Amino acid sequence: KPGSLVFRQPLKVNGLNDVSQWWSWQVGASWQHPEGPDSDLKGRANHPVVHMAFEDAMAYAKWAGQDLPTEAEWEFAARGGLVDADYTWGNDKNLRDAKGKPMANHWQGPFPLQDFAEDGYHGTAPVGCFPANGYGLFDMAGNVWELTQDDYIDPRSPFGGMKVAKGGSYLCSDDYCGRYRPAARSPHGIDTGMQHVGFRTVWRGVKK
């Protein structure tokens, strides 16, 4: 039955190798019902769209007269003009904004058991809650992974049909993932939606 992968915070885990301890297939989960059929988008109009499979994202981009970025385009945009910086804001992972919050929406605490939400959010955050990078782009780190056009090629992987996702998400913790960085990348199946995967589009036209 139609559905998507939803994050469920467990009470305990037996190691971190088995992701089924916190990811489960939820029938009825979709971009309109992020946690399942009993959830909706009320109060989330400014949150990033999630549960997007690759063909969904490409169909929207085509409808909008735009495209998905390549991995290189995405990373160039994420760096915001910084050269060789570890993060979209520089090299200080623990940098805080003017209100004392982390510079991106990610998991603070022991994953997946406890999120201290020092950034102010459990789950996705509205776009624009964290400082923009040097190009004026928001959430190029954390919040949700973003799909690119590029195939994920890894000879060690038994899986095919994967695309490169970039940027990390609200589930990236320093003790498990820590990939809310421009250089980081993750494989994402083209036929699957997840609660922490979305996309952004690029326009390649000529500015008038």
PDB file of C-alpha atoms in Angstrom:
ATOM      1  CA  LYS A   1       0.000   0.000   0.000  1.00  0.00           C
ATOM      2  CA  PRO A   2       1.231   3.554  -0.677  1.00  0.00           C
ATOM      3  CA  GLY A   3       3.270   5.039   2.130  1.00  0.00           C
ATOM      4  CA  SER A   4       6.680   6.311   3.141  1.00  0.00           C
ATOM      5  CA  LEU A   5       9.394   5.883   5.772  1.00  0.00           C
ATOM      6  CA  VAL A   6       8.690   7.657   9.075  1.00  0.00           C
ATOM      7  CA  PHE A   7      11.063   8.255  11.973  1.00  0.00           C
ATOM      8  CA  ARG A   8       9.934   6.828  15.327  1.00  0.00           C
ATOM      9  CA  GLN A   9      12.016   7.763  18.360  1.00  0.00           C
ATOM     10  CA  PRO A  10      12.738   4.494  20.204  1.00  0.00           C
ATOM     11  CA  LEU A  11      12.977   4.018  23.950  1.00  0.00           C
ATOM     12  CA  LYS A  12      16.121   1.914  23.580  1.00  0.00           C
ATOM     13  CA  VAL A  13      18.350   0.556  20.836  1.00  0.00           C
ATOM     14  CA  ASN A  14      20.688  -2.356  20.363  1.00  0.00           C
ATOM     15  CA  GLY A  15      23.543  -0.564  18.638  1.00  0.00           C
ATOM     16  CA  LEU A  16      23.236   1.833  15.716  1.00  0.00           C
ATOM     17  CA  ASN A  17      23.643  -0.533  12.779  1.00  0.00           C
ATOM     18  CA  ASP A  18      19.991  -1.517  12.420  1.00  0.00           C
ATOM     19  CA  VAL A  19      18.058   1.546  11.202  1.00  0.00           C
ATOM     20  CA  SER A  20      14.753  -0.341  11.430  1.00  0.00           C
ATOM     21  CA  GLN A  21      14.932   0.445  15.148  1.00  0.00           C
ATOM     22  CA  TRP A  22      13.881   4.015  14.307  1.00  0.00           C
ATOM     23  CA  TRP A  23      12.626   3.939  10.703  1.00  0.00           C
ATOM     24  CA  SER A  24       9.370   2.216   9.791  1.00  0.00           C
ATOM     25  CA  TRP A  25       7.141   2.008   6.729  1.00  0.00           C
ATOM     26  CA  GLN A  26       3.978   3.990   7.401  1.00  0.00           C
ATOM     27  CA  VAL A  27       1.012   3.408   5.112  1.00  0.00           C
ATOM     28  CA  GLY A  28      -0.576   6.743   4.242  1.00  0.00           C
ATOM     29  CA  ALA A  29       2.491   8.852   5.030  1.00  0.00           C
ATOM     30  CA  SER A  30       3.100  11.465   2.330  1.00  0.00           C
ATOM     31  CA  TRP A  31       4.080  15.094   1.874  1.00  0.00           C
ATOM     32  CA  GLN A  32       0.550  16.011   2.983  1.00  0.00           C
ATOM     33  CA  HIS A  33       0.651  13.634   5.972  1.00  0.00           C
ATOM     34  CA  PRO A  34       4.241  13.722   7.278  1.00  0.00           C
ATOM     35  CA  GLU A  35       3.761  11.358  10.242  1.00  0.00           C
ATOM     36  CA  GLY A  36       1.025   9.254   8.670  1.00  0.00           C
ATOM     37  CA  PRO A  37      -2.657   9.530   7.706  1.00  0.00           C
ATOM     38  CA  ASP A  38      -3.651  11.110  11.033  1.00  0.00           C
ATOM     39  CA  SER A  39      -1.236  14.045  10.564  1.00  0.00           C
ATOM     40  CA  ASP A  40      -1.540  17.080   8.313  1.00  0.00           C
ATOM     41  CA  LEU A  41       0.203  20.303   7.264  1.00  0.00           C
ATOM     42  CA  LYS A  42      -1.573  22.605   9.703  1.00  0.00           C
ATOM     43  CA  GLY A  43       0.984  25.120  10.975  1.00  0.00           C
ATOM     44  CA  ARG A  44       3.645  23.820   8.588  1.00  0.00           C
ATOM     45  CA  ALA A  45       3.121  26.007   5.520  1.00  0.00           C
ATOM     46  CA  ASN A  46       6.705  27.298   5.763  1.00  0.00           C
ATOM     47  CA  HIS A  47       8.334  23.940   6.462  1.00  0.00           C
ATOM     48  CA  PRO A  48      10.267  22.077   3.764  1.00  0.00           C
ATOM     49  CA  VAL A  49       8.326  19.470   1.842  1.00  0.00           C
ATOM     50  CA  VAL A  50       9.320  15.884   2.725  1.00  0.00           C
ATOM     51  CA  HIS A  51       8.564  12.316   1.647  1.00  0.00           C
ATOM     52  CA  MET A  52       9.711  13.096  -1.889  1.00  0.00           C
ATOM     53  CA  ALA A  53      10.890  10.292  -4.154  1.00  0.00           C
ATOM     54  CA  PHE A  54      13.250  11.342  -6.943  1.00  0.00           C
ATOM     55  CA  GLU A  55      10.581  11.243  -9.665  1.00  0.00           C
ATOM     56  CA  ASP A  56       8.290  13.378  -7.489  1.00  0.00           C
ATOM     57  CA  ALA A  57      10.976  16.055  -7.159  1.00  0.00           C
ATOM     58  CA  MET A  58      11.796  15.981 -10.864  1.00  0.00           C
ATOM     59  CA  ALA A  59       8.113  16.232 -11.806  1.00  0.00           C
ATOM     60  CA  TYR A  60       7.692  19.317  -9.625  1.00  0.00           C
ATOM     61  CA  ALA A  61      10.860  20.913 -10.991  1.00  0.00           C
ATOM     62  CA  LYS A  62       9.690  20.369 -14.568  1.00  0.00           C
ATOM     63  CA  TRP A  63       6.242  21.793 -13.734  1.00  0.00           C
ATOM     64  CA  ALA A  64       7.926  24.884 -12.271  1.00  0.00           C
ATOM     65  CA  GLY A  65      10.165  25.322 -15.331  1.00  0.00           C
ATOM     66  CA  GLN A  66      13.213  24.527 -13.227  1.00  0.00           C
ATOM     67  CA  ASP A  67      15.473  21.584 -12.460  1.00  0.00           C
ATOM     68  CA  LEU A  68      17.154  19.713  -9.630  1.00  0.00           C
ATOM     69  CA  PRO A  69      20.762  20.769  -9.006  1.00  0.00           C
ATOM     70  CA  THR A  70      23.715  18.552  -9.689  1.00  0.00           C
ATOM     71  CA  GLU A  71      25.792  17.625  -6.655  1.00  0.00           C
ATOM     72  CA  ALA A  72      28.488  20.114  -7.708  1.00  0.00           C
ATOM     73  CA  GLU A  73      25.946  22.920  -8.161  1.00  0.00           C
ATOM     74  CA  TRP A  74      24.390  22.169  -4.788  1.00  0.00           C
ATOM     75  CA  GLU A  75      27.718  22.160  -2.970  1.00  0.00           C
ATOM     76  CA  PHE A  76      28.848  25.389  -4.649  1.00  0.00           C
ATOM     77  CA  ALA A  77      25.628  27.070  -3.528  1.00  0.00           C
ATOM     78  CA  ALA A  78      25.877  25.619  -0.010  1.00  0.00           C
ATOM     79  CA  ARG A  79      29.350  27.038   0.564  1.00  0.00           C
ATOM     80  CA  GLY A  80      28.047  30.541  -0.023  1.00  0.00           C
ATOM     81  CA  GLY A  81      31.397  31.791  -1.277  1.00  0.00           C
ATOM     82  CA  LEU A  82      33.492  30.257   1.515  1.00  0.00           C
ATOM     83  CA  VAL A  83      36.535  28.277   0.375  1.00  0.00           C
ATOM     84  CA  ASP A  84      37.321  24.924   2.030  1.00  0.00           C
ATOM     85  CA  ALA A  85      35.106  25.670   5.035  1.00  0.00           C
ATOM     86  CA  ASP A  86      33.791  22.662   6.952  1.00  0.00           C
ATOM     87  CA  TYR A  87      30.345  24.199   7.435  1.00  0.00           C
ATOM     88  CA  THR A  88      28.136  26.639   5.570  1.00  0.00           C
ATOM     89  CA  TRP A  89      29.057  29.318   8.121  1.00  0.00           C
ATOM     90  CA  GLY A  90      32.800  28.561   8.519  1.00  0.00           C
ATOM     91  CA  ASN A  91      34.920  26.061  10.432  1.00  0.00           C
ATOM     92  CA  ASP A  92      33.489  26.378  13.950  1.00  0.00           C
ATOM     93  CA  LYS A  93      31.036  23.513  14.364  1.00  0.00           C
ATOM     94  CA  ASN A  94      29.757  24.915  17.657  1.00  0.00           C
ATOM     95  CA  LEU A  95      29.120  28.460  16.448  1.00  0.00           C
ATOM     96  CA  ARG A  96      25.871  29.941  17.762  1.00  0.00           C
ATOM     97  CA  ASP A  97      23.612  32.634  16.322  1.00  0.00           C
ATOM     98  CA  ALA A  98      22.706  35.910  18.030  1.00  0.00           C
ATOM     99  CA  LYS A  99      20.119  34.091  20.177  1.00  0.00           C
ATOM    100  CA  GLY A 100      22.573  31.407  21.273  1.00  0.00           C
ATOM    101  CA  LYS A 101      21.087  28.695  19.058  1.00  0.00           C
ATOM    102  CA  PRO A 102      23.094  26.326  16.850  1.00  0.00           C
ATOM    103  CA  MET A 103      23.515  27.556  13.272  1.00  0.00           C
ATOM    104  CA  ALA A 104      21.479  24.721  11.764  1.00  0.00           C
ATOM    105  CA  ASN A 105      18.594  22.425  12.620  1.00  0.00           C
ATOM    106  CA  HIS A 106      20.196  19.134  13.616  1.00  0.00           C
ATOM    107  CA  TRP A 107      19.946  16.587  16.434  1.00  0.00           C
ATOM    108  CA  GLN A 108      21.510  17.598  19.759  1.00  0.00           C
ATOM    109  CA  GLY A 109      21.908  14.660  22.098  1.00  0.00           C
ATOM    110  CA  PRO A 110      22.428  10.887  21.945  1.00  0.00           C
ATOM    111  CA  PHE A 111      20.841   9.669  18.709  1.00  0.00           C
ATOM    112  CA  PRO A 112      18.164   8.337  18.378  1.00  0.00           C
ATOM    113  CA  LEU A 113      17.128   8.300  22.022  1.00  0.00           C
ATOM    114  CA  GLN A 114      17.081  11.946  23.069  1.00  0.00           C
ATOM    115  CA  ASP A 115      17.072  15.236  21.191  1.00  0.00           C
ATOM    116  CA  PHE A 116      17.733  18.159  23.530  1.00  0.00           C
ATOM    117  CA  ALA A 117      16.420  20.534  20.818  1.00  0.00           C
ATOM    118  CA  GLU A 118      18.943  23.247  21.655  1.00  0.00           C
ATOM    119  CA  ASP A 119      18.161  24.666  18.213  1.00  0.00           C
ATOM    120  CA  GLY A 120      14.515  25.081  19.230  1.00  0.00           C
ATOM    121  CA  TYR A 121      13.022  22.289  17.122  1.00  0.00           C
ATOM    122  CA  HIS A 122      12.137  18.633  17.237  1.00  0.00           C
ATOM    123  CA  GLY A 123      11.691  17.690  13.591  1.00  0.00           C
ATOM    124  CA  THR A 124      11.696  20.144  10.710  1.00  0.00           C
ATOM    125  CA  ALA A 125      11.887  23.891  11.240  1.00  0.00           C
ATOM    126  CA  PRO A 126      10.240  26.653   9.188  1.00  0.00           C
ATOM    127  CA  VAL A 127      12.497  27.938   6.432  1.00  0.00           C
ATOM    128  CA  GLY A 128      14.444  31.025   7.526  1.00  0.00           C
ATOM    129  CA  CYS A 129      14.802  30.232  11.232  1.00  0.00           C
ATOM    130  CA  PHE A 130      18.578  30.020  10.955  1.00  0.00           C
ATOM    131  CA  PRO A 131      21.046  32.490   9.423  1.00  0.00           C
ATOM    132  CA  ALA A 132      21.434  32.439   5.636  1.00  0.00           C
ATOM    133  CA  ASN A 133      24.780  31.606   4.071  1.00  0.00           C
ATOM    134  CA  GLY A 134      26.883  34.022   2.047  1.00  0.00           C
ATOM    135  CA  TYR A 135      24.610  33.688  -0.984  1.00  0.00           C
ATOM    136  CA  GLY A 136      21.473  34.394   1.035  1.00  0.00           C
ATOM    137  CA  LEU A 137      20.344  30.757   0.988  1.00  0.00           C
ATOM    138  CA  PHE A 138      18.654  29.234   4.042  1.00  0.00           C
ATOM    139  CA  ASP A 139      18.995  25.721   5.443  1.00  0.00           C
ATOM    140  CA  MET A 140      21.825  24.527   3.225  1.00  0.00           C
ATOM    141  CA  ALA A 141      22.819  22.610   6.365  1.00  0.00           C
ATOM    142  CA  GLY A 142      20.403  20.543   8.414  1.00  0.00           C
ATOM    143  CA  ASN A 143      16.596  20.570   8.381  1.00  0.00           C
ATOM    144  CA  VAL A 144      16.137  18.053   5.522  1.00  0.00           C
ATOM    145  CA  TRP A 145      18.398  16.220   3.102  1.00  0.00           C
ATOM    146  CA  GLU A 146      18.047  17.583  -0.434  1.00  0.00           C
ATOM    147  CA  LEU A 147      18.002  15.447  -3.568  1.00  0.00           C
ATOM    148  CA  THR A 148      20.332  16.093  -6.484  1.00  0.00           C
ATOM    149  CA  GLN A 149      20.410  14.723 -10.027  1.00  0.00           C
ATOM    150  CA  ASP A 150      23.632  12.760  -9.539  1.00  0.00           C
ATOM    151  CA  ASP A 151      23.712   8.986  -9.207  1.00  0.00           C
ATOM    152  CA  TYR A 152      25.277   7.659  -6.024  1.00  0.00           C
ATOM    153  CA  ILE A 153      27.968   5.252  -7.176  1.00  0.00           C
ATOM    154  CA  ASP A 154      29.715   3.115  -4.588  1.00  0.00           C
ATOM    155  CA  PRO A 155      31.172  -0.252  -5.645  1.00  0.00           C
ATOM    156  CA  ARG A 156      30.865  -1.445  -2.035  1.00  0.00           C
ATOM    157  CA  SER A 157      27.101  -0.895  -1.976  1.00  0.00           C
ATOM    158  CA  PRO A 158      24.734  -3.758  -2.871  1.00  0.00           C
ATOM    159  CA  PHE A 159      21.987  -1.286  -3.748  1.00  0.00           C
ATOM    160  CA  GLY A 160      21.271   0.239  -7.140  1.00  0.00           C
ATOM    161  CA  GLY A 161      19.081   3.122  -8.206  1.00  0.00           C
ATOM    162  CA  MET A 162      20.457   5.608  -5.681  1.00  0.00           C
ATOM    163  CA  LYS A 163      20.763   9.383  -5.939  1.00  0.00           C
ATOM    164  CA  VAL A 164      23.039  11.721  -4.006  1.00  0.00           C
ATOM    165  CA  ALA A 165      21.337  13.706  -1.245  1.00  0.00           C
ATOM    166  CA  LYS A 166      23.111  16.652   0.345  1.00  0.00           C
ATOM    167  CA  GLY A 167      23.022  18.885   3.411  1.00  0.00           C
ATOM    168  CA  GLY A 168      22.114  16.635   6.296  1.00  0.00           C
ATOM    169  CA  SER A 169      18.885  16.864   8.280  1.00  0.00           C
ATOM    170  CA  TYR A 170      17.320  17.415  11.676  1.00  0.00           C
ATOM    171  CA  LEU A 171      18.286  13.800  12.437  1.00  0.00           C
ATOM    172  CA  CYS A 172      22.034  14.357  11.962  1.00  0.00           C
ATOM    173  CA  SER A 173      23.746  14.093  15.327  1.00  0.00           C
ATOM    174  CA  ASP A 174      27.432  14.435  16.046  1.00  0.00           C
ATOM    175  CA  ASP A 175      27.559  10.941  17.571  1.00  0.00           C
ATOM    176  CA  TYR A 176      25.885   9.194  14.624  1.00  0.00           C
ATOM    177  CA  CYS A 177      25.742  11.179  11.400  1.00  0.00           C
ATOM    178  CA  GLY A 178      27.185  14.668  11.708  1.00  0.00           C
ATOM    179  CA  ARG A 179      26.739  15.280   7.979  1.00  0.00           C
ATOM    180  CA  TYR A 180      25.207  18.755   8.067  1.00  0.00           C
ATOM    181  CA  ARG A 181      28.202  19.925   5.997  1.00  0.00           C
ATOM    182  CA  PRO A 182      28.578  21.036   2.347  1.00  0.00           C
ATOM    183  CA  ALA A 183      30.942  18.166   1.492  1.00  0.00           C
ATOM    184  CA  ALA A 184      28.799  15.431   3.052  1.00  0.00           C
ATOM    185  CA  ARG A 185      26.665  13.184   0.885  1.00  0.00           C
ATOM    186  CA  SER A 186      24.226  10.355   1.404  1.00  0.00           C
ATOM    187  CA  PRO A 187      22.652   7.726  -0.883  1.00  0.00           C
ATOM    188  CA  HIS A 188      18.900   7.889  -1.317  1.00  0.00           C
ATOM    189  CA  GLY A 189      16.758   5.363  -3.164  1.00  0.00           C
ATOM    190  CA  ILE A 190      14.895   6.773  -6.154  1.00  0.00           C
ATOM    191  CA  ASP A 191      11.697   4.915  -5.316  1.00  0.00           C
ATOM    192  CA  THR A 192      11.409   5.839  -1.630  1.00  0.00           C
ATOM    193  CA  GLY A 193      10.266   8.865   0.353  1.00  0.00           C
ATOM    194  CA  MET A 194      11.493   9.632   3.854  1.00  0.00           C
ATOM    195  CA  GLN A 195      10.452  12.036   6.576  1.00  0.00           C
ATOM    196  CA  HIS A 196      13.784  13.880   6.455  1.00  0.00           C
ATOM    197  CA  VAL A 197      14.350  14.092   2.682  1.00  0.00           C
ATOM    198  CA  GLY A 198      13.190  16.951   0.478  1.00  0.00           C
ATOM    199  CA  PHE A 199      14.616  19.019  -2.359  1.00  0.00           C
ATOM    200  CA  ARG A 200      15.185  22.492  -3.764  1.00  0.00           C
ATOM    201  CA  THR A 201      15.194  23.516  -7.406  1.00  0.00           C
ATOM    202  CA  VAL A 202      17.512  25.593  -9.593  1.00  0.00           C
ATOM    203  CA  TRP A 203      16.696  27.847 -12.509  1.00  0.00           C
ATOM    204  CA  ARG A 204      19.133  27.903 -15.381  1.00  0.00           C
ATOM    205  CA  GLY A 205      17.534  30.665 -17.436  1.00  0.00           C
ATOM    206  CA  VAL A 206      18.984  34.035 -18.344  1.00  0.00           C
ATOM    207  CA  LYS A 207      18.152  36.830 -15.933  1.00  0.00           C
ATOM    208  CA  LYS A 208      16.297  39.649 -17.707  1.00  0.00           C
TER     209      LYS A 208
END
